[in-house]
Short mmCIF file of C-alpha atoms and ligand atoms in Angstrom, two decimals:
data_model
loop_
_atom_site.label_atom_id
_atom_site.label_comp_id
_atom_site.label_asym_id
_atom_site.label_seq_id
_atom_site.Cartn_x
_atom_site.Cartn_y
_atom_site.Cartn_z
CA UNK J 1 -10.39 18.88 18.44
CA UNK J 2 -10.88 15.49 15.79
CA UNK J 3 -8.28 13.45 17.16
CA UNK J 4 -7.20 11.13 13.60
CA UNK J 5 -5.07 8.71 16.01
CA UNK J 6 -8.66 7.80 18.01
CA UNK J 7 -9.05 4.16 15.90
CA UNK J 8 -5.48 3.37 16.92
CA UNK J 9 -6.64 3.16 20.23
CA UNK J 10 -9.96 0.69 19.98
CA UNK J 11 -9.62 -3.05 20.96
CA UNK J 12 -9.83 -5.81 18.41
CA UNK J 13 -13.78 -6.34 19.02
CA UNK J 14 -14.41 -2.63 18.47
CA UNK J 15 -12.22 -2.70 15.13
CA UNK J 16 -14.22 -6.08 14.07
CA UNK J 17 -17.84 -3.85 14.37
CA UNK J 18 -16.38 -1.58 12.78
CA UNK J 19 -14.95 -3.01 9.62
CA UNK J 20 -18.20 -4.98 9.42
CA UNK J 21 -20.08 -1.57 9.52
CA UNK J 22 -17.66 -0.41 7.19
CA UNK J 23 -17.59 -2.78 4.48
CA UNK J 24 -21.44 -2.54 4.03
CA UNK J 25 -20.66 0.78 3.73
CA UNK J 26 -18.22 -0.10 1.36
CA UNK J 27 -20.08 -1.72 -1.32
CA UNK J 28 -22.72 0.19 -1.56
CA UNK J 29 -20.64 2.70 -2.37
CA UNK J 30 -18.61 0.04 -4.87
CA UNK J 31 -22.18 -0.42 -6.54
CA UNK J 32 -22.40 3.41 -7.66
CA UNK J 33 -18.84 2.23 -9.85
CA UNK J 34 -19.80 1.09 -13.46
CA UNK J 35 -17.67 -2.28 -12.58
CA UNK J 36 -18.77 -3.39 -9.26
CA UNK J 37 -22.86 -2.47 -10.67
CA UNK J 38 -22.20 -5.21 -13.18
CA UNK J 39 -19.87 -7.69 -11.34
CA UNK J 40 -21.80 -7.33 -7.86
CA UNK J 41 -25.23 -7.21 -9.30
CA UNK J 42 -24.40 -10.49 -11.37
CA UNK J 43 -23.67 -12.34 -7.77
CA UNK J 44 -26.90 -10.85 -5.95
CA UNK J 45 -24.74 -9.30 -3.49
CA UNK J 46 -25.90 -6.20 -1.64
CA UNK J 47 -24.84 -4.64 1.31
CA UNK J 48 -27.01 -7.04 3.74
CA UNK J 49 -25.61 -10.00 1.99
CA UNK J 50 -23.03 -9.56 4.40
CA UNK J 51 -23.45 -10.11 8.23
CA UNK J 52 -20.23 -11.24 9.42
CA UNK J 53 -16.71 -10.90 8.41
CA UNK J 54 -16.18 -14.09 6.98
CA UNK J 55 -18.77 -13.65 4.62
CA UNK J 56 -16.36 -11.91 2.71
CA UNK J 57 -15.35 -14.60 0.59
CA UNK J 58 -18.94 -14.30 -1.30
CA UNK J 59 -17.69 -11.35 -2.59
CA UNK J 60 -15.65 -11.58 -5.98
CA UNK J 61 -11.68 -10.71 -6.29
CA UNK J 62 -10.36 -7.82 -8.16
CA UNK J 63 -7.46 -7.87 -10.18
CA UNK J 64 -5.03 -5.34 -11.89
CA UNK J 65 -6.33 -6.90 -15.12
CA UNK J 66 -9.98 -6.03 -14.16
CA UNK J 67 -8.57 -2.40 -13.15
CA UNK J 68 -7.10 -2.34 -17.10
CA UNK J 69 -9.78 -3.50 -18.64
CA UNK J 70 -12.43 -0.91 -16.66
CA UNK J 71 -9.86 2.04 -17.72
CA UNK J 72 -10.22 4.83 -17.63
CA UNK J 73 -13.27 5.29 -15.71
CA UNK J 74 -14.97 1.61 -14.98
CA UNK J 75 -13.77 1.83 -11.12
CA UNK J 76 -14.88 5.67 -10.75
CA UNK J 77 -17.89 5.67 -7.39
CA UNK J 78 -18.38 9.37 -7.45
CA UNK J 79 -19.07 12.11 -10.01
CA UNK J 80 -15.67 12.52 -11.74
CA UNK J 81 -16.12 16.54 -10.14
CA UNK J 82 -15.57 15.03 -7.13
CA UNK J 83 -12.37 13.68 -7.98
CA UNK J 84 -9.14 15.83 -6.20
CA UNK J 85 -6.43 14.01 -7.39
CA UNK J 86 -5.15 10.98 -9.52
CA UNK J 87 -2.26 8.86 -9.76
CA UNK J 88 -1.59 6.25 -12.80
CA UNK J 89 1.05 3.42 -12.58
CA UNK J 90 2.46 1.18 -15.22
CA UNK J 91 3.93 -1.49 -11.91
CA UNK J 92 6.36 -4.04 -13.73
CA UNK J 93 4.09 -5.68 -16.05
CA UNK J 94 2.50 -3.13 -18.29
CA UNK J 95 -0.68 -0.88 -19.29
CA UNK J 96 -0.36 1.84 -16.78
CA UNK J 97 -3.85 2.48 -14.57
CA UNK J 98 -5.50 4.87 -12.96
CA UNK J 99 -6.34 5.65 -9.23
CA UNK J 100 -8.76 8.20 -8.33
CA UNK J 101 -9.19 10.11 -4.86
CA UNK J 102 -11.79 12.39 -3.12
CA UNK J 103 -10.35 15.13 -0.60
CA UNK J 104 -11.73 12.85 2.37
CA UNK J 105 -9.71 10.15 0.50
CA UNK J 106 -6.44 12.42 0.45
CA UNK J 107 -7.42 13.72 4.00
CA UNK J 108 -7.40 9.98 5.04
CA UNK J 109 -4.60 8.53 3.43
CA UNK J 110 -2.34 11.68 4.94
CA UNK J 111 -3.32 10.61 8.12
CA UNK J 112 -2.75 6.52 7.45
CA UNK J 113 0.85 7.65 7.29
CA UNK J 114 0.59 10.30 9.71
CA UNK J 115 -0.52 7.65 12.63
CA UNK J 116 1.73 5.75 11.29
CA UNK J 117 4.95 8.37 11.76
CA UNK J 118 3.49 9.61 15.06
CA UNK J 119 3.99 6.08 16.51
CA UNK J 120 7.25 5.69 16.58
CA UNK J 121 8.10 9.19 17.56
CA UNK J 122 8.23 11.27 14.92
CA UNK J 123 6.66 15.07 16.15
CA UNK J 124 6.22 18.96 15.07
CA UNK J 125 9.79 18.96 16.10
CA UNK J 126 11.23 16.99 13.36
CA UNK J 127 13.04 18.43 10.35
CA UNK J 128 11.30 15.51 7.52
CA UNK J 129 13.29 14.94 4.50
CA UNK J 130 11.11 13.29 2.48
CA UNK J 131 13.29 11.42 -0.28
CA UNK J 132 11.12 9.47 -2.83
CA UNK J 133 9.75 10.48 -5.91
CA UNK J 134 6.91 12.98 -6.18
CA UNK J 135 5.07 12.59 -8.63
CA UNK J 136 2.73 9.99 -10.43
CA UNK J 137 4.11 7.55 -7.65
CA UNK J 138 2.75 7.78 -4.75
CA UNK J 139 5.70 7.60 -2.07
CA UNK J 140 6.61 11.33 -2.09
CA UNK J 141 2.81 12.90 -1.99
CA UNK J 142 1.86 10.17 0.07
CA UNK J 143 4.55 11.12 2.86
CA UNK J 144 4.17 14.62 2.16
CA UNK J 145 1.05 15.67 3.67
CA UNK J 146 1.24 13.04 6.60
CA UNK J 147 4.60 15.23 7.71
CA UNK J 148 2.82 18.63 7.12
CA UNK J 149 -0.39 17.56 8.64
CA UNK J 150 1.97 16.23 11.79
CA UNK J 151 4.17 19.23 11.27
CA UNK J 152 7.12 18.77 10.90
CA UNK J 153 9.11 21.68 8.75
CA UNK J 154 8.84 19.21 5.50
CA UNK J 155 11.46 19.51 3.12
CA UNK J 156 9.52 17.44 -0.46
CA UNK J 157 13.78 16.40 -1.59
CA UNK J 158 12.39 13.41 -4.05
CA UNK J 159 14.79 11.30 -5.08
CA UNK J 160 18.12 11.77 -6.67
CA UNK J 161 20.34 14.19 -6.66
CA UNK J 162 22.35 12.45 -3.99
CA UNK J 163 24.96 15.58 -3.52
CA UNK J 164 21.59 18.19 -3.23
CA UNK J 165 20.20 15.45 -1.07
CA UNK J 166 23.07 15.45 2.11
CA UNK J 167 23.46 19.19 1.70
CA UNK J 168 20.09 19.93 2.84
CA UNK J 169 20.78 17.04 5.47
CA UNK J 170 23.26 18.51 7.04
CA UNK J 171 22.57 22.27 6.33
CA UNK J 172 18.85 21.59 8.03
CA UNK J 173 19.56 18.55 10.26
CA UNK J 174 17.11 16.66 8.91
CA UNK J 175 15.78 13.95 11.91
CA UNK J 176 13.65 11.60 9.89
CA UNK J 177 13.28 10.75 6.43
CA UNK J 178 11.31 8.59 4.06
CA UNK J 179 13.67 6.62 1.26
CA UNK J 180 13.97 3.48 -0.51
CA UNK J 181 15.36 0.75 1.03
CA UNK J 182 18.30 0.87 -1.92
CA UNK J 183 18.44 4.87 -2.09
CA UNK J 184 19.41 4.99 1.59
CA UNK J 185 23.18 3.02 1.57
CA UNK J 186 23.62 4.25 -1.78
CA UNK J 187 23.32 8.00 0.26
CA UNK J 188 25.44 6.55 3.11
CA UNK J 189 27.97 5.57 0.90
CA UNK J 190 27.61 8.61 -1.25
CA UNK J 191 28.73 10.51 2.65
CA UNK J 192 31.50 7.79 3.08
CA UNK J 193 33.23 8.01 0.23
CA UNK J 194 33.48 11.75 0.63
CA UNK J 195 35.26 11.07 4.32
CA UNK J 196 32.43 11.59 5.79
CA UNK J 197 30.28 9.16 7.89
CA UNK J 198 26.45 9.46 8.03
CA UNK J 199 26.09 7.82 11.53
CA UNK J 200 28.11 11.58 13.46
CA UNK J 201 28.01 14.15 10.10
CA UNK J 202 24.33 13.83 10.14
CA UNK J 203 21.43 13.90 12.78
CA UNK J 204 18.61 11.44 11.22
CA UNK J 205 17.23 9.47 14.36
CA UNK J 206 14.27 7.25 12.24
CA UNK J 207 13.57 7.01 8.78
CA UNK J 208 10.68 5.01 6.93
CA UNK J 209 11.65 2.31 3.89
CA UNK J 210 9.27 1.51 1.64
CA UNK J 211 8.06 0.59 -2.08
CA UNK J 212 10.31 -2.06 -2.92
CA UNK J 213 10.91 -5.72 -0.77
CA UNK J 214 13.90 -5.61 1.16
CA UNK J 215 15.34 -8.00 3.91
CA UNK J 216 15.43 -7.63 7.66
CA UNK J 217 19.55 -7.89 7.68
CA UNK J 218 19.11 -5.25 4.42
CA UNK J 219 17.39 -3.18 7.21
CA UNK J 220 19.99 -3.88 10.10
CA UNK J 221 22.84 -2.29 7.35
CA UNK J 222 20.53 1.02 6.62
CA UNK J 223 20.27 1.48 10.78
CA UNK J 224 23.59 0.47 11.34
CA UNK J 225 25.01 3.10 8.61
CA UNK J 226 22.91 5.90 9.92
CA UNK J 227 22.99 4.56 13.39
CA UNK J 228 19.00 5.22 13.39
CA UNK J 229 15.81 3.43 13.79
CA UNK J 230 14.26 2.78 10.37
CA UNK J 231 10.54 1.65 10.25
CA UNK J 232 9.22 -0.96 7.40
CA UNK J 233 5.90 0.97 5.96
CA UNK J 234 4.28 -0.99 2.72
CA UNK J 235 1.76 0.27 0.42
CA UNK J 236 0.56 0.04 -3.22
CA UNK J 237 -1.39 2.84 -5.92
CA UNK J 238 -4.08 1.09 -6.09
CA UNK J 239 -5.09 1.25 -1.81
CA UNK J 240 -3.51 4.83 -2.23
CA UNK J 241 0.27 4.25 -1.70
CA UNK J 242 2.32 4.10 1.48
CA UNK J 243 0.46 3.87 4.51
CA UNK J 244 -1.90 0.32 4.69
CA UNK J 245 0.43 -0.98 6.85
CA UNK J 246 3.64 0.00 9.19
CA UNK J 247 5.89 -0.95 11.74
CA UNK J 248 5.54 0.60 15.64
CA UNK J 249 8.82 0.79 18.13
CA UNK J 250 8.40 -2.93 18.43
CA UNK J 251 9.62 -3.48 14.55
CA UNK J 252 7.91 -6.63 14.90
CA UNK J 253 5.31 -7.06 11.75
CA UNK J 254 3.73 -3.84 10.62
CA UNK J 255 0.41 -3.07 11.51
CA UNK J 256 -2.23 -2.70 8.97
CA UNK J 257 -4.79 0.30 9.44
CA UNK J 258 -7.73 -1.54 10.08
CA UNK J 259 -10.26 0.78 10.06
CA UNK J 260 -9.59 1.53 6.01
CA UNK J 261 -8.32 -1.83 4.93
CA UNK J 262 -9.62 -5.11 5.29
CA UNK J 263 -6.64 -7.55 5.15
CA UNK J 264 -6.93 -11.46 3.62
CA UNK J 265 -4.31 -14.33 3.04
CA UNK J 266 -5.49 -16.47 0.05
CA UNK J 267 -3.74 -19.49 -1.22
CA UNK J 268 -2.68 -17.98 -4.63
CA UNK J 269 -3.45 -20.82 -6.16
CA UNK J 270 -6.70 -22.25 -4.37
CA UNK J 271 -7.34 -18.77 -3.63
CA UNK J 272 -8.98 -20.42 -0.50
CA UNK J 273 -7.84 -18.02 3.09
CA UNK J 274 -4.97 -19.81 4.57
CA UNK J 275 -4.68 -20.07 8.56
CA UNK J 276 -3.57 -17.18 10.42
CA UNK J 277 0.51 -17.32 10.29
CA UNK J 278 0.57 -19.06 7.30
CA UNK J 279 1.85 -17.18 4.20
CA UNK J 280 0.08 -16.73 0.96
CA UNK J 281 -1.35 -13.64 -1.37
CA UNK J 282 -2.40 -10.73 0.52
CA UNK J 283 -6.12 -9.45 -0.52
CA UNK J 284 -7.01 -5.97 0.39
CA UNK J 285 -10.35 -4.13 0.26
CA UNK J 286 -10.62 -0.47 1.10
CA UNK J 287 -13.17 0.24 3.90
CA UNK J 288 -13.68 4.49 3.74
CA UNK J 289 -12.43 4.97 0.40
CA UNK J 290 -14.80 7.04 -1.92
CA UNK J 291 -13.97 7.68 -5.60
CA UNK J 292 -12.34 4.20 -6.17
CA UNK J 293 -13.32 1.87 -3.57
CA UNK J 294 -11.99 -1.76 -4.70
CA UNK J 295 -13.01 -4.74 -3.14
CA UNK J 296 -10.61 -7.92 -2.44
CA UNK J 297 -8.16 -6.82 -4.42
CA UNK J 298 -4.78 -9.62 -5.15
CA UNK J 299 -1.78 -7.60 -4.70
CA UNK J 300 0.31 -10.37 -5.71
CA UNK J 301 2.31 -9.85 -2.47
CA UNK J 302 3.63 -12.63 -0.14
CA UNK J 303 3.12 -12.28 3.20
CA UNK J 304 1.80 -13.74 6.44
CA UNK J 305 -0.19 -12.46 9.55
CA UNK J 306 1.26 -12.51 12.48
CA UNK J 307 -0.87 -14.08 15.23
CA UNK J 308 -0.56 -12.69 18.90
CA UNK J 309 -0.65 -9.15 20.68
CA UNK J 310 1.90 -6.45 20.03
CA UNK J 311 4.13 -4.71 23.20
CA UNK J 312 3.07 -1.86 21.44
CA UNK J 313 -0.49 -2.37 22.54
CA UNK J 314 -1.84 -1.74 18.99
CA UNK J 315 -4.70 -3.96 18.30
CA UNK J 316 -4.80 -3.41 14.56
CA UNK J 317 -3.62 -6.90 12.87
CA UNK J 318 0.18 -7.17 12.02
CA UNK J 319 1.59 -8.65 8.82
CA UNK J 320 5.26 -9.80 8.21
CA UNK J 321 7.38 -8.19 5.73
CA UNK J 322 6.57 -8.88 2.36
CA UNK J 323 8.52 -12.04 1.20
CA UNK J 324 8.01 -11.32 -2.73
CA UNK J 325 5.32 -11.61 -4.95
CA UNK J 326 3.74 -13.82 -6.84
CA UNK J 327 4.51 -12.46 -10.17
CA UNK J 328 8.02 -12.14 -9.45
CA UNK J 329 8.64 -15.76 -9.25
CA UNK J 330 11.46 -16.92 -11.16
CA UNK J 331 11.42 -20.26 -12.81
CA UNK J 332 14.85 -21.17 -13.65
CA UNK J 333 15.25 -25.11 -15.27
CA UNK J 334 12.39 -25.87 -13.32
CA UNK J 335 12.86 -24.63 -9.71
CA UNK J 336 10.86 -21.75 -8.47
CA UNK J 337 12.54 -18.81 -6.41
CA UNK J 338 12.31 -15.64 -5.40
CA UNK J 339 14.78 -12.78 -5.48
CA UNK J 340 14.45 -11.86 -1.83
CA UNK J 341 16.27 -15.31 -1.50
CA UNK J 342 19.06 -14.33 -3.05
CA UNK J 343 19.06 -10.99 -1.23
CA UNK J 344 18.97 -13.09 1.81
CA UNK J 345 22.31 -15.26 1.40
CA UNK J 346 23.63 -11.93 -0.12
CA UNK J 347 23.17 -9.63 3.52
CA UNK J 348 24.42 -12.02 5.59
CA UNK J 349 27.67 -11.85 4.24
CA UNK J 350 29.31 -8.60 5.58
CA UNK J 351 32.20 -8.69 2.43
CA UNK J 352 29.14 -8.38 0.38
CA UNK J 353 27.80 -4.76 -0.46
CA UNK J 354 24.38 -3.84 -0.88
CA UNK J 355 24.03 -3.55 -4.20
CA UNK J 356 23.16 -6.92 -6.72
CA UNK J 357 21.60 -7.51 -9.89
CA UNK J 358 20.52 -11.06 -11.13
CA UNK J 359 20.91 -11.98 -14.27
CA UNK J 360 19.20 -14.37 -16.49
CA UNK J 361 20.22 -15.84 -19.94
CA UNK J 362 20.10 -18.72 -22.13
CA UNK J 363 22.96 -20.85 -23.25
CA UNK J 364 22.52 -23.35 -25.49
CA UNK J 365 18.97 -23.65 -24.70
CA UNK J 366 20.21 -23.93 -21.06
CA UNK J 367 19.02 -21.26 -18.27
CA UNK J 368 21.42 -19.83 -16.49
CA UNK J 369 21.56 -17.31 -13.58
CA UNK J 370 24.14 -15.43 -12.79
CA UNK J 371 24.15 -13.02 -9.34
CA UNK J 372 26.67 -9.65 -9.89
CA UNK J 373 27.53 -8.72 -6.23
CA UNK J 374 29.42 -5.80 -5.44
CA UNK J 375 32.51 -5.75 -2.19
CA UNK J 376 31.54 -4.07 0.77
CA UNK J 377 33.53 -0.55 0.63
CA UNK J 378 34.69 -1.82 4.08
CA UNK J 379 35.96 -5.41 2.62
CA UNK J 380 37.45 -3.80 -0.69
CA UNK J 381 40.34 -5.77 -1.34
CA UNK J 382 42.22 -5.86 -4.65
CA UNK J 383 43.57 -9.55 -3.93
CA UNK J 384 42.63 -11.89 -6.67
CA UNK J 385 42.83 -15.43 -4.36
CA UNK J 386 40.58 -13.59 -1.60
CA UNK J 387 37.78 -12.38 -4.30
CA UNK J 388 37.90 -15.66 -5.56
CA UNK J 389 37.69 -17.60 -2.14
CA UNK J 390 35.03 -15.09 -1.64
CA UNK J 391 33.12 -15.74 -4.97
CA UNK J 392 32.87 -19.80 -4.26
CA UNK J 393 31.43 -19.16 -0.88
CA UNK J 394 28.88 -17.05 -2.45
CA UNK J 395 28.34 -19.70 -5.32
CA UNK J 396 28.18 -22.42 -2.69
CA UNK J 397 25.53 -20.67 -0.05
CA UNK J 398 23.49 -19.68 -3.24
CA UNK J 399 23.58 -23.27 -4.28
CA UNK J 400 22.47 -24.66 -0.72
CA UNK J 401 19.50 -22.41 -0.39
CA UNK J 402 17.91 -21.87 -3.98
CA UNK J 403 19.39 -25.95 -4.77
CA UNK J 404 20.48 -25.19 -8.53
CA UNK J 405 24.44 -24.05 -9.63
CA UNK J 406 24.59 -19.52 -10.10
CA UNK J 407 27.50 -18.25 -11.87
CA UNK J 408 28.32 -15.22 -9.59
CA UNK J 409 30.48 -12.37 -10.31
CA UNK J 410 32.41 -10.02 -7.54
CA UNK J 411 32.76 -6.12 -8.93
CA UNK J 412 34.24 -3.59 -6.65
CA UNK J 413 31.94 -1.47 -4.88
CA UNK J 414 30.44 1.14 -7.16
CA UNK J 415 30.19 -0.76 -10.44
CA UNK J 416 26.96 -2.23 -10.79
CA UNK J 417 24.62 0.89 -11.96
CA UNK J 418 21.90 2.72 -9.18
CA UNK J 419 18.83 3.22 -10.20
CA UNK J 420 17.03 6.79 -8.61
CA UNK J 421 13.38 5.01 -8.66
CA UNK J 422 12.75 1.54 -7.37
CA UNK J 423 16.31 -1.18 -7.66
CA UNK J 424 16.20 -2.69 -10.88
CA UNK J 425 17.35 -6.31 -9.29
CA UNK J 426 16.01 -8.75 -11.79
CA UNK J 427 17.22 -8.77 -15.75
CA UNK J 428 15.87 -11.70 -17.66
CA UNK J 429 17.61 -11.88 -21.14
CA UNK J 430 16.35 -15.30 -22.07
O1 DLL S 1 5.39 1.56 -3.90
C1 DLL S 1 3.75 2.68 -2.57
C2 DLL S 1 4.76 2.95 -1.53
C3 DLL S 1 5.66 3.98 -1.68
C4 DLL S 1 4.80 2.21 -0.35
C5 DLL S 1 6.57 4.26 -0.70
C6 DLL S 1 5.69 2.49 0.63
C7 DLL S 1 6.57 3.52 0.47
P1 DLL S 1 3.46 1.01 -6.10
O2 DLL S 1 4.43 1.76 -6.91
O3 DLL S 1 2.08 0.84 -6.60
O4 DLL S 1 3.26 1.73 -4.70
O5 DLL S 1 4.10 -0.39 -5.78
C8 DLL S 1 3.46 -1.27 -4.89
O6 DLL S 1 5.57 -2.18 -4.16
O7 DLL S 1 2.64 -4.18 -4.24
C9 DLL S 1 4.87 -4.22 -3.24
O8 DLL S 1 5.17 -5.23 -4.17
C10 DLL S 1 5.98 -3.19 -3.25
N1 DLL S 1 6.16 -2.59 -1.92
C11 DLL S 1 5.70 -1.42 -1.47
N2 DLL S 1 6.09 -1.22 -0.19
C12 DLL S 1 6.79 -2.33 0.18
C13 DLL S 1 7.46 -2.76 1.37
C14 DLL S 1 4.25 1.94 -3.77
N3 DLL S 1 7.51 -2.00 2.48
C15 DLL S 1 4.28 -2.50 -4.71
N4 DLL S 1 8.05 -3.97 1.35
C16 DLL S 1 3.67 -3.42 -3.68
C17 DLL S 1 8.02 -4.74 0.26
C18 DLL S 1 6.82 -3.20 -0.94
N5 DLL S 1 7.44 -4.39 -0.88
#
């Protein structure tokens, strides 16, 4: 029988001929796409321009501004009968675009995620709750047929509908699920504040978090609440959507699927590859992909690779979590940070619930920030000197690690809104 887990087993040499076989295969399927013609032909490259690896960097980036401009069809590689399925995404900044998939492409990507699931346990046995959106965005379909094709009795929840959503839990014992890193407490909590408590009422042993940056102590409070193992898996639309890289038992770095994606670290700024454990922009080419294959494409994500073997015995290249993105830098009287640094300070304060929102204004042509933390449920406490002793502390580790004064604000637990989709964590009124 084909056995889709066989590349998971090859050494690192094997993986290297093969992504260099692959990538030649790669753009010469890139060259039958109106965009890549024009932008490859202008550079002279062909498939034999490449002989190594590292001769990658000849080959041009591509950005989501190229992908906008080239819409709707510029990326397409294959007759558009070919085409089984699309999904279109607006991301944060804008003009929504289009990815386009072959059933080989869907066949693929199912089992990305299902290699992915079936190494850290998950079997026919498990009752899958699969709790992101379906839809144009790609976490629920993306999940979907990886459980089925692993089969496990698959129950396609989505997102929302928190009440619906523990019901079928409990009624159906579900053993893993797939949810966003914010959706998950916001169901544990949902559980606790009816009496109940999700780590005894319910029977989920692993769970996947994905499509949206979260930290590792944000993780540690999702396993703790559940008391379950939950596995980091990160994707994007435009390589397909979860699946390019996840975590193994070791929950050490996830490991990209080397034999469809070719991972870089550039310098974002130099855009020159940065040495291996260094952090910088992850670049991404798809390998197998047919109807939109894209070559070095800038994902604006922040990450690292993580030199050295794996206990898991995986050679396929590990990257850290991602540690923000480019474009979600926030300049604030001068001083560059990222949110995930907030979100840092923030989990390693147990009064401190998971939910925040950062908020930016103007005063008197003055930036200011202001970070509105919830109390932990379990830290609740109604005393006015404690919140406030509470607040400063906050203020002051805030101030030692991003180096500028935040305003913050304690609400009781509940009060700052949820959002069903991705957390809404930055709101920049200036
Ligand atoms: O979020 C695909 C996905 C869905 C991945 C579900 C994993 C699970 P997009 O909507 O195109 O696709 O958003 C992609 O989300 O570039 C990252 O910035 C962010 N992201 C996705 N997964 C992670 C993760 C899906 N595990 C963008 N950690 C990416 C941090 C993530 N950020």
């Amino acid at each position: 029988m084909y056995d889709f887990t066989l590349a998971d087993r090859l050494c690192a040499k094997d993986l290297e001929t093969l992504q260099l076989e692959r990538l030649q295969e790669a753009i010469a399927r890139a060259l039958k796409s109106p965009h890549y013609a024009r932008v490859l032909g202008q550079a002279k490259i062909t498939p034999r321009s490449l002989n190594s690896l590292d001769d990658l960097a000849r080959l041009p980036l591509t950005t989501k501004d190229d992908l906008r401009a080239e819409m709707p069809w510029g990326f397409l590689a294959v007759p558009r009968r070919e085409v089984a399925r699309m999904h279109y995404s607006s991301g944060t900044t804008g003009i929504a675009t289009a990815v386009y998939h072959t059933r080989d492409d869907l066949r693929r990507w199912a089992e990305c995620v299902a290699r992915g699931m079936l190494a850290v346990g998950v079997t026919a046995d498990d009752v899958f709750q699969n709790m992101m959106g379906y839809g144009l965005f790609t976490g629920g379909l993306g999940f979907h047929y990886a459980g089925e094709l692993i089969g496990c009795m698959t129950i396609p929840a989505s997102s929302g509908q928190t009440a619906r959503q523990l019901q079928m839990m409990r009624l159906f014992g579900t053993s893993a699920v797939h949810i966003l890193p914010s959706y998950a407490l916001h169901v544990a909590h949902a559980l606790q504040e009816e009496g109940g408590d999700p780590r005894t009422d319910l029977q989920v042993r692993r769970g996947f978090l994905g499509g949206e940056p979260h930290t590792e102590d944000f993780r540690r409070r999702i396993e703790e609440a559940f008391d379950a193992k939950f596995y980091n898996c990160y994707g994007l639309s435009e390589m397909c959507g979860p699946g390019v890289a996840m975590e193994c038992q070791a929950q050490n770095g996830l490991h990209v699927r080397q034999d469809h994606y070719l991972a870089e670290i550039l310098d974002p700024h130099t855009l020159e590859p940065v040495p291996i454990g260094e952090e910088g922009e992850l670049v991404l080419t798809t390998l197998t992909r047919e109807a939109m294959p894209l070559l070095r494409y800038r994902t604006r994500d922040i990450t690292r690779l993580l030199p050295g073997e794996c206990p898991c015995g995986s050679a396929h290249q590990r990257m850290a979590r991602i540690n923000g993105r480019s474009d979600d830098m926030l300049i604030l009287r001068g001083v560059n940070f990222y949110p995930l640094q907030v979100e840092r300070v923030l989990m390693g304060l147990p009064e401190v619930g998971s939910n925040y929102c950062l908020v930016l204004t103007r005063e008197n042509n003055l930036d200011q920030l202001t970070v509105q933390v919830e109390l932990s449920p379990d830290y609740a406490v109604d005393d006015l000197r404690q919140v406030e002793s509470l607040r400063e502390r906050i203020a002051e580790d805030l101030r030692a690690e991003l180096l500028f004064r935040v305003h913050v604000r304690v609400l009781q637990p509940g009060k700052l809104p949820v959002s069903e989709g991705k957390a809404v964590r930055v709101v920049d009124n200036r």
